[in-house]
Protein backbone atom coordinates (compact mmCIF):
# COMPACT_ATOMS: atom_id res chain seq x y z
CA UNK A 1 0.00 0.00 0.00
CA UNK A 2 1.47 3.35 -1.03
CA UNK A 3 1.41 6.58 0.94
CA UNK A 4 -1.61 8.00 -0.87
CA UNK A 5 -3.64 4.82 -0.31
CA UNK A 6 -2.64 4.72 3.34
CA UNK A 7 -3.61 8.36 3.84
CA UNK A 8 -6.98 7.86 2.14
CA UNK A 9 -7.67 4.78 4.27
CA UNK A 10 -6.84 6.69 7.42
CA UNK A 11 -9.08 9.61 6.47
CA UNK A 12 -11.93 7.26 5.57
CA UNK A 13 -11.76 5.28 8.77
CA UNK A 14 -11.32 8.31 11.03
CA UNK A 15 -14.23 10.01 9.26
CA UNK A 16 -16.23 6.83 9.76
CA UNK A 17 -15.48 6.91 13.47
CA UNK A 18 -16.54 10.57 13.68
CA UNK A 19 -19.73 9.96 11.72
CA UNK A 20 -20.55 7.04 13.97
CA UNK A 21 -19.91 9.27 16.95
CA UNK A 22 -22.45 11.74 15.53
CA UNK A 23 -24.94 8.94 15.00
CA UNK A 24 -24.33 7.17 18.27
CA UNK A 25 -22.93 9.99 20.35
CA UNK A 26 -20.39 7.91 22.26
CA UNK A 27 -20.31 10.39 25.13
CA UNK A 28 -24.07 10.28 25.59
CA UNK A 29 -23.98 6.48 25.40
CA UNK A 30 -21.26 6.40 28.07
CA UNK A 31 -23.44 8.66 30.25
CA UNK A 32 -26.34 6.23 29.92
CA UNK A 33 -24.16 3.24 30.77
CA UNK A 34 -22.69 5.08 33.77
CA UNK A 35 -26.20 5.96 34.92
CA UNK A 36 -27.20 2.31 34.72
CA UNK A 37 -24.15 1.38 36.79
CA UNK A 38 -25.47 3.67 39.52
CA UNK A 39 -29.15 2.77 39.39
CA UNK A 40 -28.64 -0.96 39.00
CA UNK A 41 -25.56 -1.74 41.12
CA UNK A 42 -24.73 1.01 43.62
CA UNK A 43 -25.40 0.32 47.30
CA UNK A 44 -26.60 3.64 48.67
CA UNK A 45 -26.27 2.39 52.24
CA UNK A 46 -22.83 0.76 52.09
CA UNK A 47 -21.19 2.76 49.27
CA UNK A 48 -19.94 0.07 46.90
CA UNK A 49 -21.07 -1.66 43.71
CA UNK A 50 -22.93 -4.92 44.30
CA UNK A 51 -22.09 -8.20 42.60
CA UNK A 52 -25.16 -8.05 40.36
CA UNK A 53 -28.54 -6.38 39.94
CA UNK A 54 -30.39 -9.55 40.92
CA UNK A 55 -30.25 -9.38 44.72
CA UNK A 56 -26.66 -10.58 45.09
CA UNK A 57 -25.14 -7.91 47.31
CA UNK A 58 -21.71 -9.56 47.51
CA UNK A 59 -18.61 -7.35 47.61
CA UNK A 60 -15.94 -7.88 44.97
CA UNK A 61 -12.78 -5.95 45.83
CA UNK A 62 -11.27 -6.02 42.37
CA UNK A 63 -14.52 -5.29 40.53
CA UNK A 64 -14.93 -2.19 42.66
CA UNK A 65 -11.36 -1.18 41.88
CA UNK A 66 -12.36 -1.17 38.21
CA UNK A 67 -15.50 0.74 39.11
CA UNK A 68 -13.23 3.46 40.48
CA UNK A 69 -11.40 3.37 37.16
CA UNK A 70 -14.61 3.94 35.16
CA UNK A 71 -15.62 6.77 37.49
CA UNK A 72 -12.28 8.37 36.64
CA UNK A 73 -13.14 7.88 32.96
CA UNK A 74 -16.44 9.68 33.49
CA UNK A 75 -14.80 12.54 35.37
CA UNK A 76 -12.09 13.04 32.74
CA UNK A 77 -14.77 13.20 30.05
CA UNK A 78 -17.27 15.45 31.82
CA UNK A 79 -15.47 17.17 34.73
CA UNK A 80 -18.71 16.58 36.64
CA UNK A 81 -17.97 16.80 40.41
CA UNK A 82 -20.56 14.08 41.00
CA UNK A 83 -17.94 11.62 39.79
CA UNK A 84 -15.32 12.77 42.30
CA UNK A 85 -17.87 12.62 45.10
CA UNK A 86 -18.75 9.06 44.13
CA UNK A 87 -15.05 8.13 43.92
CA UNK A 88 -14.57 9.23 47.53
CA UNK A 89 -17.70 7.41 48.66
CA UNK A 90 -16.59 4.25 46.91
CA UNK A 91 -13.21 4.19 48.64
CA UNK A 92 -14.93 4.65 52.00
CA UNK A 93 -17.25 1.74 51.25
CA UNK A 94 -14.48 -0.49 49.91
CA UNK A 95 -12.32 0.08 52.98
CA UNK A 96 -15.17 -0.87 55.30
CA UNK A 97 -16.24 -3.91 53.28
CA UNK A 98 -12.61 -5.10 53.23
CA UNK A 99 -12.48 -5.20 57.02
CA UNK A 100 -11.38 -1.58 57.51
CA UNK A 101 -8.08 -2.16 55.73
CA UNK A 102 -6.67 -2.03 52.21
CA UNK A 103 -4.45 -5.10 52.33
CA UNK A 104 -5.90 -8.08 50.49
CA UNK A 105 -4.94 -11.73 50.11
CA UNK A 106 -4.77 -11.28 46.32
CA UNK A 107 -1.94 -9.17 44.99
CA UNK A 108 -3.71 -8.51 41.70
CA UNK A 109 -6.74 -7.13 43.55
CA UNK A 110 -4.53 -4.53 45.22
CA UNK A 111 -2.86 -3.81 41.89
CA UNK A 112 -6.12 -2.94 40.14
CA UNK A 113 -6.94 -0.50 42.93
CA UNK A 114 -3.47 1.03 42.83
CA UNK A 115 -3.79 1.68 39.08
CA UNK A 116 -7.21 3.28 39.54
CA UNK A 117 -5.89 5.46 42.36
CA UNK A 118 -2.97 6.67 40.25
CA UNK A 119 -5.42 7.66 37.52
CA UNK A 120 -7.70 9.32 40.08
CA UNK A 121 -4.78 11.37 41.35
CA UNK A 122 -3.73 12.37 37.84
CA UNK A 123 -7.30 13.46 37.04
CA UNK A 124 -8.08 15.31 40.28
CA UNK A 125 -4.70 16.14 41.88
CA UNK A 126 -6.17 14.92 45.17
CA UNK A 127 -3.09 13.69 47.05
CA UNK A 128 -5.06 11.10 49.03
CA UNK A 129 -5.39 8.96 45.91
CA UNK A 130 -1.65 9.03 45.32
CA UNK A 131 -0.94 8.20 48.96
CA UNK A 132 -3.19 5.15 48.77
CA UNK A 133 -1.51 4.03 45.55
CA UNK A 134 1.89 4.27 47.24
CA UNK A 135 0.62 2.33 50.26
CA UNK A 136 -0.69 -0.42 48.00
CA UNK A 137 2.51 -0.51 45.94
CA UNK A 138 4.54 -1.10 49.12
CA UNK A 139 2.32 -4.09 49.90
CA UNK A 140 2.43 -5.39 46.33
CA UNK A 141 6.22 -5.50 46.18
CA UNK A 142 6.26 -7.95 49.06
CA UNK A 143 4.67 -10.47 46.68
CA UNK A 144 7.91 -10.88 44.71
CA UNK A 145 9.75 -14.13 45.43
CA UNK A 146 12.32 -16.44 43.88
CA UNK A 147 9.73 -19.13 43.16
CA UNK A 148 9.83 -19.82 39.40
CA UNK A 149 12.78 -17.45 39.15
CA UNK A 150 10.89 -14.34 40.26
CA UNK A 151 7.59 -12.62 39.63
CA UNK A 152 4.86 -11.41 41.95
CA UNK A 153 2.66 -14.15 43.33
CA UNK A 154 -1.07 -14.20 42.68
CA UNK A 155 -2.10 -14.65 46.32
CA UNK A 156 -0.40 -14.80 49.70
CA UNK A 157 -1.68 -18.32 50.34
CA UNK A 158 -0.59 -19.53 46.86
CA UNK A 159 3.18 -18.88 46.83
CA UNK A 160 3.72 -21.12 43.80
CA UNK A 161 1.13 -19.31 41.68
CA UNK A 162 2.80 -16.74 39.46
CA UNK A 163 0.19 -15.25 37.14
CA UNK A 164 0.07 -12.70 34.37
CA UNK A 165 -2.75 -10.91 36.18
CA UNK A 166 -0.40 -10.18 39.09
CA UNK A 167 2.57 -9.09 37.00
CA UNK A 168 1.27 -7.15 33.99
CA UNK A 169 -0.59 -4.65 36.21
CA UNK A 170 2.46 -4.36 38.48
CA UNK A 171 4.56 -3.20 35.52
CA UNK A 172 1.98 -0.49 34.84
CA UNK A 173 1.95 0.65 38.48
CA UNK A 174 5.73 0.83 38.73
CA UNK A 175 6.07 2.70 35.43
CA UNK A 176 3.32 5.22 36.21
CA UNK A 177 4.69 5.89 39.69
CA UNK A 178 8.07 6.48 38.10
CA UNK A 179 6.48 9.06 35.81
CA UNK A 180 4.96 10.80 38.82
CA UNK A 181 7.89 10.66 41.25
CA UNK A 182 10.96 10.02 39.08
CA UNK A 183 12.07 7.43 41.66
CA UNK A 184 14.56 5.24 39.78
CA UNK A 185 13.68 2.26 41.97
CA UNK A 186 10.18 2.19 40.48
CA UNK A 187 11.57 2.03 36.95
CA UNK A 188 13.92 -0.76 38.04
CA UNK A 189 10.92 -2.68 39.34
CA UNK A 190 8.97 -2.14 36.12
CA UNK A 191 11.81 -3.50 34.00
CA UNK A 192 12.49 -6.39 36.38
CA UNK A 193 8.89 -7.56 36.35
CA UNK A 194 8.64 -7.07 32.58
CA UNK A 195 11.77 -9.11 31.92
CA UNK A 196 10.58 -11.92 34.17
CA UNK A 197 7.12 -12.03 32.58
CA UNK A 198 8.55 -11.93 29.08
CA UNK A 199 10.89 -14.85 29.82
CA UNK A 200 8.31 -16.91 31.71
CA UNK A 201 4.74 -16.18 30.62
CA UNK A 202 4.91 -14.85 27.06
CA UNK A 203 4.53 -16.81 23.84
CA UNK A 204 7.11 -14.79 21.93
CA UNK A 205 5.96 -16.13 18.54
CA UNK A 206 2.52 -14.59 18.85
CA UNK A 207 3.31 -12.08 21.59
CA UNK A 208 0.57 -13.48 23.86
CA UNK A 209 0.50 -13.73 27.65
CA UNK A 210 -0.29 -17.10 29.19
CA UNK A 211 -2.41 -17.17 32.34
CA UNK A 212 0.13 -18.56 34.80
CA UNK A 213 3.32 -20.56 35.12
CA UNK A 214 2.67 -24.16 34.11
CA UNK A 215 -0.45 -23.48 32.07
CA UNK A 216 0.02 -22.91 28.36
CA UNK A 217 -3.41 -24.16 27.34
CA UNK A 218 -5.06 -22.18 24.57
CA UNK A 219 -8.26 -22.20 26.61
CA UNK A 220 -6.47 -20.26 29.36
CA UNK A 221 -5.35 -17.30 27.23
CA UNK A 222 -7.53 -14.42 28.39
CA UNK A 223 -8.03 -10.94 26.98
CA UNK A 224 -7.28 -9.07 30.21
CA UNK A 225 -3.79 -10.56 30.42
CA UNK A 226 -3.15 -9.37 26.87
CA UNK A 227 -4.31 -5.90 27.84
CA UNK A 228 -2.00 -5.51 30.82
CA UNK A 229 0.96 -7.03 28.96
CA UNK A 230 0.63 -4.58 26.09
CA UNK A 231 -0.15 -1.83 28.61
CA UNK A 232 3.01 -2.50 30.58
CA UNK A 233 5.10 -2.64 27.42
CA UNK A 234 3.59 0.65 26.26
CA UNK A 235 4.38 2.34 29.58
CA UNK A 236 8.02 1.30 29.31
CA UNK A 237 8.15 2.50 25.72
CA UNK A 238 6.82 5.95 26.64
CA UNK A 239 9.53 6.22 29.31
CA UNK A 240 12.53 4.73 27.53
CA UNK A 241 11.62 5.18 23.81
CA UNK A 242 13.06 1.67 23.35
CA UNK A 243 11.17 0.24 20.38
CA UNK A 244 11.36 -3.33 21.66
CA UNK A 245 8.60 -2.42 24.09
CA UNK A 246 6.41 -0.81 21.43
CA UNK A 247 6.92 -3.80 19.15
CA UNK A 248 5.83 -6.16 21.93
CA UNK A 249 2.65 -4.14 22.49
CA UNK A 250 1.79 -3.98 18.79
CA UNK A 251 2.51 -7.68 18.23
CA UNK A 252 0.12 -8.53 21.06
CA UNK A 253 -2.63 -6.18 19.90
CA UNK A 254 -2.37 -7.33 16.29
CA UNK A 255 -2.81 -10.94 17.28
CA UNK A 256 -5.85 -10.23 19.43
CA UNK A 257 -7.72 -8.22 16.82
CA UNK A 258 -6.84 -10.54 13.93
CA UNK A 259 -7.40 -13.92 15.61
CA UNK A 260 -10.89 -14.96 14.52
CA UNK A 261 -11.01 -18.08 16.70
CA UNK A 262 -9.89 -17.31 20.22
CA UNK A 263 -10.30 -13.54 20.48
CA UNK A 264 -12.16 -11.71 17.73
CA UNK A 265 -14.60 -13.77 15.67
CA UNK A 266 -16.08 -11.46 13.01
CA UNK A 267 -13.99 -8.64 14.41
CA UNK A 268 -15.77 -8.47 17.78
CA UNK A 269 -14.17 -9.45 21.08
CA UNK A 270 -15.48 -12.81 22.18
CA UNK A 271 -17.48 -13.14 25.39
CA UNK A 272 -15.62 -14.63 28.35
CA UNK A 273 -18.64 -15.48 30.48
CA UNK A 274 -19.96 -13.70 33.55
CA UNK A 275 -18.32 -13.40 36.97
CA UNK A 276 -14.69 -12.33 36.80
CA UNK A 277 -14.64 -13.05 33.06
CA UNK A 278 -17.13 -10.27 32.51
CA UNK A 279 -14.36 -7.76 33.15
CA UNK A 280 -11.72 -9.26 30.89
CA UNK A 281 -12.64 -7.57 27.60
CA UNK A 282 -12.95 -4.13 29.13
CA UNK A 283 -9.47 -4.37 30.62
CA UNK A 284 -8.05 -5.20 27.20
CA UNK A 285 -9.89 -2.23 25.69
CA UNK A 286 -8.52 0.12 28.36
CA UNK A 287 -4.92 -0.54 27.36
CA UNK A 288 -5.62 -1.01 23.67
CA UNK A 289 -6.92 2.56 23.48
CA UNK A 290 -3.78 3.81 25.21
CA UNK A 291 -1.76 2.12 22.47
CA UNK A 292 -3.78 4.03 19.87
CA UNK A 293 -3.21 7.32 21.68
CA UNK A 294 0.42 6.99 22.72
CA UNK A 295 1.97 4.22 20.64
CA UNK A 296 3.35 6.31 17.77
CA UNK A 297 1.56 3.99 15.34
CA UNK A 298 1.79 4.27 11.59
CA UNK A 299 -1.38 5.61 9.98
CA UNK A 300 -2.44 2.25 8.54
CA UNK A 301 -2.22 0.44 11.88
CA UNK A 302 -3.98 3.25 13.72
CA UNK A 303 -6.80 3.23 11.19
CA UNK A 304 -7.30 -0.52 11.60
CA UNK A 305 -7.33 -0.20 15.38
CA UNK A 306 -9.92 2.60 15.21
CA UNK A 307 -12.09 0.53 12.89
CA UNK A 308 -11.90 -2.43 15.27
CA UNK A 309 -12.94 -0.35 18.30
CA UNK A 310 -15.79 1.26 16.39
CA UNK A 311 -17.11 -2.14 15.27
CA UNK A 312 -17.07 -3.37 18.86
CA UNK A 313 -18.86 -0.25 20.09
CA UNK A 314 -21.53 -0.49 17.41
CA UNK A 315 -22.15 -4.15 18.20
CA UNK A 316 -22.27 -3.48 21.94
CA UNK A 317 -24.94 -0.80 21.58
CA UNK A 318 -26.94 -2.74 19.00
CA UNK A 319 -27.29 -5.59 21.49
CA UNK A 320 -27.81 -3.56 24.68
CA UNK A 321 -30.99 -3.92 26.71
CA UNK A 322 -33.08 -1.37 28.63
CA UNK A 323 -32.19 1.30 26.10
CA UNK A 324 -31.59 4.24 26.28
CA UNK A 325 -30.22 3.41 29.75
CA UNK A 326 -27.78 0.81 28.54
CA UNK A 327 -27.28 -2.56 30.21
CA UNK A 328 -25.03 -5.10 28.52
CA UNK A 329 -24.46 -8.82 28.22
CA UNK A 330 -21.13 -10.60 28.26
CA UNK A 331 -21.45 -11.39 24.55
CA UNK A 332 -21.33 -8.20 22.51
CA UNK A 333 -22.88 -9.80 19.41
CA UNK A 334 -26.20 -10.93 20.92
CA UNK A 335 -28.86 -9.56 23.22
CA UNK A 336 -28.44 -10.55 26.87
CA UNK A 337 -30.82 -13.31 27.88
CA UNK A 338 -31.91 -11.21 30.84
CA UNK A 339 -31.43 -7.65 32.13
CA UNK A 340 -30.13 -9.25 35.33
CA UNK A 341 -26.36 -9.26 34.86
CA UNK A 342 -23.14 -9.14 36.87
CA UNK A 343 -21.61 -5.75 37.55
CA UNK A 344 -18.36 -6.93 35.90
CA UNK A 345 -20.15 -7.10 32.55
CA UNK A 346 -21.50 -3.56 32.86
CA UNK A 347 -18.05 -2.26 33.72
CA UNK A 348 -16.55 -3.79 30.55
CA UNK A 349 -19.18 -2.15 28.39
CA UNK A 350 -18.58 1.23 30.01
CA UNK A 351 -14.84 0.90 29.41
CA UNK A 352 -15.49 0.42 25.70
CA UNK A 353 -17.88 3.37 25.43
CA UNK A 354 -15.58 5.64 27.42
CA UNK A 355 -12.68 4.61 25.16
CA UNK A 356 -14.65 5.58 22.06
CA UNK A 357 -15.76 8.86 23.63
CA UNK A 358 -12.14 9.61 24.52
CA UNK A 359 -10.93 8.88 21.00
CA UNK A 360 -13.64 11.02 19.48
CA UNK A 361 -12.71 13.91 21.79
CA UNK A 362 -9.05 13.56 20.74
XYZ file of C-alpha atoms in Angstrom:
362
model
C 0.000 0.000 0.000
C 1.469 3.351 -1.033
C 1.410 6.578 0.941
C -1.613 8.003 -0.871
C -3.636 4.819 -0.310
C -2.640 4.718 3.343
C -3.609 8.358 3.839
C -6.982 7.861 2.143
C -7.672 4.780 4.268
C -6.836 6.690 7.424
C -9.080 9.613 6.469
C -11.926 7.265 5.569
C -11.757 5.278 8.773
C -11.320 8.309 11.026
C -14.228 10.007 9.259
C -16.235 6.831 9.759
C -15.478 6.913 13.474
C -16.536 10.572 13.678
C -19.727 9.965 11.719
C -20.546 7.038 13.969
C -19.912 9.266 16.954
C -22.454 11.741 15.533
C -24.941 8.939 14.999
C -24.330 7.169 18.273
C -22.926 9.990 20.354
C -20.395 7.913 22.262
C -20.306 10.394 25.130
C -24.074 10.278 25.594
C -23.977 6.479 25.402
C -21.260 6.399 28.070
C -23.436 8.659 30.249
C -26.338 6.233 29.918
C -24.162 3.243 30.774
C -22.687 5.084 33.772
C -26.196 5.957 34.916
C -27.202 2.310 34.720
C -24.151 1.379 36.793
C -25.471 3.669 39.524
C -29.152 2.773 39.392
C -28.637 -0.963 39.002
C -25.563 -1.743 41.117
C -24.732 1.006 43.622
C -25.398 0.320 47.302
C -26.600 3.637 48.671
C -26.266 2.392 52.238
C -22.827 0.757 52.087
C -21.188 2.764 49.270
C -19.938 0.073 46.900
C -21.072 -1.655 43.714
C -22.926 -4.919 44.296
C -22.091 -8.201 42.597
C -25.162 -8.047 40.362
C -28.543 -6.379 39.938
C -30.395 -9.546 40.919
C -30.252 -9.379 44.723
C -26.658 -10.583 45.090
C -25.136 -7.905 47.308
C -21.705 -9.557 47.507
C -18.612 -7.352 47.614
C -15.937 -7.885 44.966
C -12.780 -5.947 45.825
C -11.267 -6.016 42.374
C -14.520 -5.288 40.535
C -14.932 -2.188 42.664
C -11.359 -1.180 41.881
C -12.358 -1.169 38.212
C -15.500 0.736 39.106
C -13.230 3.461 40.483
C -11.396 3.373 37.155
C -14.607 3.936 35.155
C -15.616 6.771 37.490
C -12.279 8.366 36.637
C -13.143 7.885 32.957
C -16.435 9.678 33.491
C -14.802 12.535 35.370
C -12.089 13.037 32.739
C -14.767 13.195 30.052
C -17.273 15.453 31.821
C -15.473 17.169 34.734
C -18.706 16.579 36.645
C -17.971 16.800 40.411
C -20.562 14.082 41.002
C -17.941 11.615 39.794
C -15.315 12.771 42.295
C -17.867 12.618 45.103
C -18.748 9.055 44.127
C -15.051 8.127 43.922
C -14.569 9.225 47.529
C -17.698 7.410 48.664
C -16.590 4.247 46.911
C -13.208 4.185 48.636
C -14.932 4.649 51.995
C -17.254 1.739 51.252
C -14.480 -0.492 49.910
C -12.316 0.076 52.980
C -15.165 -0.867 55.302
C -16.242 -3.914 53.280
C -12.614 -5.100 53.225
C -12.482 -5.198 57.020
C -11.377 -1.582 57.505
C -8.077 -2.162 55.733
C -6.673 -2.033 52.207
C -4.449 -5.103 52.333
C -5.895 -8.075 50.491
C -4.943 -11.726 50.107
C -4.772 -11.284 46.322
C -1.943 -9.169 44.989
C -3.707 -8.511 41.696
C -6.740 -7.125 43.546
C -4.534 -4.529 45.222
C -2.863 -3.807 41.890
C -6.120 -2.943 40.142
C -6.935 -0.502 42.933
C -3.465 1.034 42.835
C -3.788 1.676 39.084
C -7.212 3.276 39.542
C -5.885 5.464 42.364
C -2.972 6.674 40.245
C -5.418 7.663 37.517
C -7.703 9.322 40.079
C -4.779 11.373 41.346
C -3.729 12.372 37.840
C -7.304 13.455 37.041
C -8.085 15.310 40.282
C -4.701 16.138 41.878
C -6.171 14.921 45.167
C -3.088 13.690 47.046
C -5.062 11.105 49.030
C -5.387 8.964 45.913
C -1.650 9.031 45.318
C -0.943 8.204 48.960
C -3.190 5.146 48.767
C -1.510 4.032 45.548
C 1.887 4.274 47.237
C 0.623 2.327 50.257
C -0.685 -0.421 48.004
C 2.513 -0.513 45.945
C 4.539 -1.098 49.121
C 2.321 -4.087 49.905
C 2.426 -5.387 46.331
C 6.222 -5.497 46.175
C 6.259 -7.954 49.065
C 4.671 -10.467 46.684
C 7.909 -10.875 44.713
C 9.747 -14.132 45.432
C 12.322 -16.438 43.881
C 9.728 -19.132 43.161
C 9.830 -19.817 39.401
C 12.777 -17.453 39.151
C 10.893 -14.343 40.257
C 7.590 -12.623 39.630
C 4.862 -11.414 41.952
C 2.657 -14.152 43.328
C -1.066 -14.202 42.684
C -2.096 -14.653 46.320
C -0.404 -14.802 49.705
C -1.682 -18.321 50.340
C -0.587 -19.527 46.865
C 3.175 -18.884 46.829
C 3.720 -21.124 43.799
C 1.125 -19.310 41.676
C 2.802 -16.739 39.456
C 0.187 -15.255 37.137
C 0.074 -12.700 34.365
C -2.753 -10.906 36.182
C -0.400 -10.181 39.095
C 2.570 -9.089 36.999
C 1.273 -7.147 33.995
C -0.591 -4.648 36.212
C 2.455 -4.357 38.484
C 4.555 -3.204 35.517
C 1.978 -0.492 34.839
C 1.946 0.654 38.479
C 5.726 0.832 38.731
C 6.069 2.705 35.434
C 3.320 5.217 36.213
C 4.686 5.893 39.686
C 8.074 6.480 38.097
C 6.478 9.058 35.806
C 4.958 10.799 38.822
C 7.890 10.660 41.246
C 10.965 10.017 39.085
C 12.069 7.430 41.661
C 14.561 5.241 39.776
C 13.681 2.262 41.968
C 10.176 2.192 40.476
C 11.567 2.034 36.949
C 13.919 -0.761 38.038
C 10.923 -2.678 39.345
C 8.971 -2.139 36.123
C 11.811 -3.497 34.000
C 12.495 -6.387 36.383
C 8.888 -7.560 36.347
C 8.635 -7.073 32.581
C 11.769 -9.115 31.922
C 10.578 -11.919 34.171
C 7.116 -12.033 32.582
C 8.554 -11.932 29.075
C 10.885 -14.849 29.825
C 8.312 -16.908 31.712
C 4.743 -16.180 30.621
C 4.912 -14.851 27.059
C 4.534 -16.813 23.839
C 7.107 -14.794 21.929
C 5.964 -16.129 18.541
C 2.520 -14.592 18.853
C 3.308 -12.081 21.585
C 0.574 -13.476 23.862
C 0.504 -13.727 27.646
C -0.290 -17.102 29.193
C -2.409 -17.173 32.344
C 0.135 -18.565 34.805
C 3.323 -20.560 35.121
C 2.674 -24.164 34.113
C -0.455 -23.478 32.072
C 0.020 -22.912 28.359
C -3.410 -24.164 27.344
C -5.062 -22.177 24.568
C -8.263 -22.199 26.611
C -6.472 -20.256 29.359
C -5.347 -17.301 27.234
C -7.531 -14.421 28.393
C -8.025 -10.939 26.984
C -7.281 -9.070 30.212
C -3.790 -10.555 30.424
C -3.150 -9.371 26.874
C -4.314 -5.901 27.840
C -1.995 -5.513 30.815
C 0.955 -7.031 28.960
C 0.629 -4.582 26.087
C -0.152 -1.833 28.614
C 3.014 -2.505 30.581
C 5.099 -2.639 27.418
C 3.588 0.648 26.258
C 4.384 2.340 29.576
C 8.019 1.300 29.309
C 8.146 2.496 25.721
C 6.818 5.945 26.645
C 9.531 6.220 29.308
C 12.531 4.732 27.526
C 11.616 5.176 23.812
C 13.055 1.673 23.355
C 11.167 0.242 20.384
C 11.358 -3.335 21.656
C 8.596 -2.418 24.094
C 6.407 -0.811 21.433
C 6.919 -3.798 19.148
C 5.826 -6.160 21.933
C 2.651 -4.143 22.493
C 1.793 -3.979 18.787
C 2.507 -7.683 18.229
C 0.124 -8.534 21.056
C -2.632 -6.176 19.895
C -2.373 -7.332 16.292
C -2.805 -10.942 17.280
C -5.853 -10.233 19.433
C -7.723 -8.225 16.822
C -6.844 -10.543 13.931
C -7.400 -13.919 15.610
C -10.888 -14.957 14.519
C -11.010 -18.082 16.696
C -9.887 -17.306 20.224
C -10.296 -13.540 20.484
C -12.159 -11.707 17.728
C -14.604 -13.774 15.669
C -16.077 -11.457 13.015
C -13.985 -8.635 14.412
C -15.766 -8.474 17.781
C -14.170 -9.446 21.083
C -15.481 -12.810 22.184
C -17.485 -13.142 25.391
C -15.625 -14.625 28.348
C -18.641 -15.484 30.477
C -19.959 -13.702 33.553
C -18.317 -13.398 36.966
C -14.692 -12.326 36.797
C -14.642 -13.053 33.064
C -17.128 -10.269 32.508
C -14.359 -7.762 33.150
C -11.721 -9.260 30.888
C -12.638 -7.571 27.599
C -12.953 -4.134 29.132
C -9.474 -4.374 30.615
C -8.047 -5.202 27.203
C -9.893 -2.227 25.690
C -8.522 0.123 28.362
C -4.925 -0.535 27.364
C -5.624 -1.011 23.670
C -6.923 2.559 23.476
C -3.777 3.812 25.207
C -1.763 2.122 22.469
C -3.780 4.035 19.873
C -3.212 7.315 21.679
C 0.421 6.987 22.719
C 1.965 4.215 20.636
C 3.354 6.305 17.766
C 1.558 3.986 15.344
C 1.791 4.270 11.592
C -1.380 5.609 9.979
C -2.439 2.250 8.540
C -2.224 0.439 11.879
C -3.975 3.247 13.722
C -6.802 3.229 11.185
C -7.297 -0.518 11.596
C -7.330 -0.197 15.376
C -9.922 2.596 15.210
C -12.094 0.534 12.891
C -11.897 -2.425 15.273
C -12.941 -0.347 18.295
C -15.786 1.263 16.391
C -17.111 -2.137 15.269
C -17.071 -3.366 18.863
C -18.859 -0.254 20.095
C -21.531 -0.487 17.412
C -22.150 -4.149 18.196
C -22.273 -3.476 21.942
C -24.943 -0.801 21.580
C -26.942 -2.744 18.996
C -27.294 -5.585 21.491
C -27.809 -3.555 24.683
C -30.993 -3.924 26.706
C -33.079 -1.370 28.632
C -32.189 1.299 26.098
C -31.588 4.243 26.276
C -30.217 3.413 29.752
C -27.784 0.813 28.537
C -27.276 -2.556 30.205
C -25.031 -5.102 28.524
C -24.462 -8.825 28.221
C -21.128 -10.600 28.265
C -21.448 -11.393 24.547
C -21.326 -8.197 22.509
C -22.879 -9.805 19.411
C -26.195 -10.929 20.916
C -28.856 -9.562 23.216
C -28.438 -10.549 26.865
C -30.820 -13.309 27.875
C -31.911 -11.209 30.842
C -31.433 -7.654 32.131
C -30.133 -9.254 35.329
C -26.360 -9.263 34.860
C -23.138 -9.143 36.866
C -21.606 -5.753 37.549
C -18.363 -6.927 35.905
C -20.154 -7.099 32.551
C -21.500 -3.559 32.860
C -18.049 -2.263 33.715
C -16.552 -3.788 30.554
C -19.181 -2.146 28.390
C -18.580 1.232 30.010
C -14.835 0.904 29.411
C -15.488 0.419 25.696
C -17.878 3.374 25.425
C -15.581 5.643 27.417
C -12.680 4.608 25.163
C -14.649 5.584 22.059
C -15.763 8.865 23.629
C -12.137 9.613 24.520
C -10.928 8.883 21.001
C -13.635 11.017 19.485
C -12.706 13.906 21.787
C -9.053 13.555 20.744
